[in-house]
JSON list of C-alpha atoms in Angstrom, two decimals:
[
{"chain": "A", "resi": 540, "resn": "PRO", "atom": "CA", "xyz": [19.74, -3.25, 6.21]},
{"chain": "A", "resi": 541, "resn": "ARG", "atom": "CA", "xyz": [20.85, -5.66, 8.85]},
{"chain": "A", "resi": 542, "resn": "THR", "atom": "CA", "xyz": [24.50, -6.12, 9.61]},
{"chain": "A", "resi": 543, "resn": "GLY", "atom": "CA", "xyz": [26.66, -8.65, 11.37]},
{"chain": "A", "resi": 544, "resn": "SER", "atom": "CA", "xyz": [30.22, -9.79, 11.34]},
{"chain": "A", "resi": 545, "resn": "VAL", "atom": "CA", "xyz": [32.34, -12.89, 11.32]},
{"chain": "A", "resi": 546, "resn": "TRP", "atom": "CA", "xyz": [35.88, -13.31, 12.54]},
{"chain": "A", "resi": 547, "resn": "VAL", "atom": "CA", "xyz": [37.95, -15.04, 9.85]},
{"chain": "A", "resi": 548, "resn": "ALA", "atom": "CA", "xyz": [41.68, -15.75, 10.20]},
{"chain": "A", "resi": 549, "resn": "GLY", "atom": "CA", "xyz": [42.24, -12.79, 12.51]},
{"chain": "A", "resi": 550, "resn": "THR", "atom": "CA", "xyz": [40.15, -10.38, 10.45]},
{"chain": "A", "resi": 551, "resn": "THR", "atom": "CA", "xyz": [36.64, -9.13, 11.08]},
{"chain": "A", "resi": 552, "resn": "VAL", "atom": "CA", "xyz": [34.43, -9.31, 7.99]},
{"chain": "A", "resi": 553, "resn": "THR", "atom": "CA", "xyz": [31.26, -7.23, 8.09]},
{"chain": "A", "resi": 554, "resn": "ILE", "atom": "CA", "xyz": [28.20, -8.76, 6.45]},
{"chain": "A", "resi": 555, "resn": "GLU", "atom": "CA", "xyz": [25.34, -6.53, 5.26]},
{"chain": "A", "resi": 556, "resn": "GLN", "atom": "CA", "xyz": [21.96, -7.66, 4.01]},
{"chain": "A", "resi": 557, "resn": "PRO", "atom": "CA", "xyz": [19.28, -5.31, 2.68]},
{"chain": "A", "resi": 558, "resn": "ALA", "atom": "CA", "xyz": [15.59, -5.81, 3.42]},
{"chain": "A", "resi": 559, "resn": "ALA", "atom": "CA", "xyz": [13.25, -7.34, 0.87]},
{"chain": "A", "resi": 560, "resn": "ASP", "atom": "CA", "xyz": [11.44, -4.91, -1.40]},
{"chain": "A", "resi": 561, "resn": "CYS", "atom": "CA", "xyz": [7.77, -4.30, -0.74]},
{"chain": "A", "resi": 562, "resn": "ASN", "atom": "CA", "xyz": [6.15, -4.28, -4.19]},
{"chain": "A", "resi": 563, "resn": "PHE", "atom": "CA", "xyz": [2.39, -3.82, -3.99]},
{"chain": "A", "resi": 564, "resn": "GLN", "atom": "CA", "xyz": [-0.21, -4.31, -6.69]},
{"chain": "A", "resi": 565, "resn": "VAL", "atom": "CA", "xyz": [-3.70, -2.85, -6.38]},
{"chain": "A", "resi": 566, "resn": "SER", "atom": "CA", "xyz": [-6.66, -3.94, -8.49]},
{"chain": "A", "resi": 567, "resn": "GLY", "atom": "CA", "xyz": [-10.36, -3.21, -8.46]},
{"chain": "A", "resi": 568, "resn": "GLN", "atom": "CA", "xyz": [-12.98, -0.65, -9.40]},
{"chain": "A", "resi": 569, "resn": "SER", "atom": "CA", "xyz": [-11.75, 2.92, -9.83]},
{"chain": "A", "resi": 570, "resn": "THR", "atom": "CA", "xyz": [-14.67, 4.57, -11.69]},
{"chain": "A", "resi": 571, "resn": "PHE", "atom": "CA", "xyz": [-17.92, 5.39, -9.90]},
{"chain": "A", "resi": 572, "resn": "PRO", "atom": "CA", "xyz": [-21.27, 6.83, -10.97]},
{"chain": "A", "resi": 573, "resn": "ALA", "atom": "CA", "xyz": [-22.36, 10.30, -9.85]},
{"chain": "A", "resi": 574, "resn": "ALA", "atom": "CA", "xyz": [-24.39, 8.62, -7.11]},
{"chain": "A", "resi": 575, "resn": "GLY", "atom": "CA", "xyz": [-21.15, 7.40, -5.53]},
{"chain": "A", "resi": 576, "resn": "GLY", "atom": "CA", "xyz": [-20.87, 3.95, -4.02]},
{"chain": "A", "resi": 577, "resn": "SER", "atom": "CA", "xyz": [-18.47, 1.49, -2.52]},
{"chain": "A", "resi": 578, "resn": "ALA", "atom": "CA", "xyz": [-15.92, -0.95, -3.83]},
{"chain": "A", "resi": 579, "resn": "THR", "atom": "CA", "xyz": [-13.29, -3.35, -2.62]},
{"chain": "A", "resi": 580, "resn": "LEU", "atom": "CA", "xyz": [-9.74, -3.02, -3.89]},
{"chain": "A", "resi": 581, "resn": "THR", "atom": "CA", "xyz": [-7.44, -6.03, -3.71]},
{"chain": "A", "resi": 582, "resn": "ILE", "atom": "CA", "xyz": [-3.89, -5.42, -2.48]},
{"chain": "A", "resi": 583, "resn": "THR", "atom": "CA", "xyz": [-1.19, -8.01, -3.06]},
{"chain": "A", "resi": 584, "resn": "ALA", "atom": "CA", "xyz": [2.51, -7.84, -2.29]},
{"chain": "A", "resi": 585, "resn": "ALA", "atom": "CA", "xyz": [5.41, -9.59, -3.96]},
{"chain": "A", "resi": 586, "resn": "ALA", "atom": "CA", "xyz": [7.60, -9.56, -0.89]},
{"chain": "A", "resi": 587, "resn": "ALA", "atom": "CA", "xyz": [8.24, -11.14, 2.48]},
{"chain": "A", "resi": 588, "resn": "ALA", "atom": "CA", "xyz": [5.86, -10.79, 5.39]},
{"chain": "A", "resi": 589, "resn": "GLY", "atom": "CA", "xyz": [6.13, -7.52, 7.25]},
{"chain": "A", "resi": 590, "resn": "CYS", "atom": "CA", "xyz": [5.42, -5.16, 4.36]},
{"chain": "A", "resi": 591, "resn": "THR", "atom": "CA", "xyz": [2.85, -2.61, 5.44]},
{"chain": "A", "resi": 592, "resn": "TRP", "atom": "CA", "xyz": [0.80, 0.03, 3.65]},
{"chain": "A", "resi": 593, "resn": "THR", "atom": "CA", "xyz": [-1.66, 2.77, 4.45]},
{"chain": "A", "resi": 594, "resn": "ALA", "atom": "CA", "xyz": [-4.59, 4.18, 2.51]},
{"chain": "A", "resi": 595, "resn": "THR", "atom": "CA", "xyz": [-4.63, 7.97, 2.33]},
{"chain": "A", "resi": 596, "resn": "PRO", "atom": "CA", "xyz": [-7.30, 9.62, 0.15]},
{"chain": "A", "resi": 597, "resn": "SER", "atom": "CA", "xyz": [-6.43, 12.68, -1.93]},
{"chain": "A", "resi": 598, "resn": "ALA", "atom": "CA", "xyz": [-9.94, 14.15, -1.55]},
{"chain": "A", "resi": 599, "resn": "ASP", "atom": "CA", "xyz": [-12.46, 14.27, 1.28]},
{"chain": "A", "resi": 600, "resn": "TRP", "atom": "CA", "xyz": [-15.15, 12.53, -0.81]},
{"chain": "A", "resi": 601, "resn": "ILE", "atom": "CA", "xyz": [-13.08, 9.32, -0.92]},
{"chain": "A", "resi": 602, "resn": "VAL", "atom": "CA", "xyz": [-13.15, 7.39, 2.33]},
{"chain": "A", "resi": 603, "resn": "PRO", "atom": "CA", "xyz": [-11.09, 4.26, 2.97]},
{"chain": "A", "resi": 604, "resn": "ALA", "atom": "CA", "xyz": [-13.31, 2.15, 5.22]},
{"chain": "A", "resi": 605, "resn": "ALA", "atom": "CA", "xyz": [-10.72, -0.45, 6.15]},
{"chain": "A", "resi": 606, "resn": "SER", "atom": "CA", "xyz": [-7.01, -0.66, 5.40]},
{"chain": "A", "resi": 607, "resn": "THR", "atom": "CA", "xyz": [-5.16, -3.46, 7.08]},
{"chain": "A", "resi": 608, "resn": "GLY", "atom": "CA", "xyz": [-2.68, -6.05, 5.91]},
{"chain": "A", "resi": 609, "resn": "ILE", "atom": "CA", "xyz": [-2.41, -7.75, 2.56]},
{"chain": "A", "resi": 610, "resn": "GLY", "atom": "CA", "xyz": [-5.87, -8.45, 1.21]},
{"chain": "A", "resi": 611, "resn": "ASN", "atom": "CA", "xyz": [-8.74, -6.05, 0.70]},
{"chain": "A", "resi": 612, "resn": "LEU", "atom": "CA", "xyz": [-9.38, -2.34, 1.09]},
{"chain": "A", "resi": 613, "resn": "SER", "atom": "CA", "xyz": [-12.98, -1.16, 1.21]},
{"chain": "A", "resi": 614, "resn": "ILE", "atom": "CA", "xyz": [-13.55, 2.37, -0.06]},
{"chain": "A", "resi": 615, "resn": "LEU", "atom": "CA", "xyz": [-16.60, 4.61, -0.06]},
{"chain": "A", "resi": 616, "resn": "VAL", "atom": "CA", "xyz": [-17.12, 7.38, -2.64]},
{"chain": "A", "resi": 617, "resn": "SER", "atom": "CA", "xyz": [-19.59, 10.14, -1.77]},
{"chain": "A", "resi": 618, "resn": "PRO", "atom": "CA", "xyz": [-22.16, 11.31, -4.34]},
{"chain": "A", "resi": 619, "resn": "ASN", "atom": "CA", "xyz": [-21.09, 14.05, -6.73]},
{"chain": "A", "resi": 620, "resn": "ASN", "atom": "CA", "xyz": [-23.90, 16.62, -6.63]},
{"chain": "A", "resi": 621, "resn": "GLY", "atom": "CA", "xyz": [-21.99, 19.03, -8.86]},
{"chain": "A", "resi": 622, "resn": "THR", "atom": "CA", "xyz": [-22.09, 19.40, -12.62]},
{"chain": "A", "resi": 623, "resn": "THR", "atom": "CA", "xyz": [-18.37, 18.79, -13.11]},
{"chain": "A", "resi": 624, "resn": "ALA", "atom": "CA", "xyz": [-16.67, 15.40, -13.13]},
{"chain": "A", "resi": 625, "resn": "ARG", "atom": "CA", "xyz": [-14.07, 14.90, -10.43]},
{"chain": "A", "resi": 626, "resn": "SER", "atom": "CA", "xyz": [-11.08, 12.71, -9.83]},
{"chain": "A", "resi": 627, "resn": "GLY", "atom": "CA", "xyz": [-8.92, 12.18, -6.83]}
]
């Protein structure tokens, strides 16, 4: 939070103000065929400018191709050559 003060009638009053919340919403394709593919996720934020985010995959077969600012995130999903479905 940011803080400041004001001098009022011989007394210092401290003023505190918390930062705006960064609430993100992500939409787009999340299911891929065994052949893999690419998709674009849309990221929106219900907050003031300055909210940042990063894209960190939970598995090495998911690759975020671009992850900057509010807008779009391109992802690449590698082919699944196995016989078991996967999620990550």
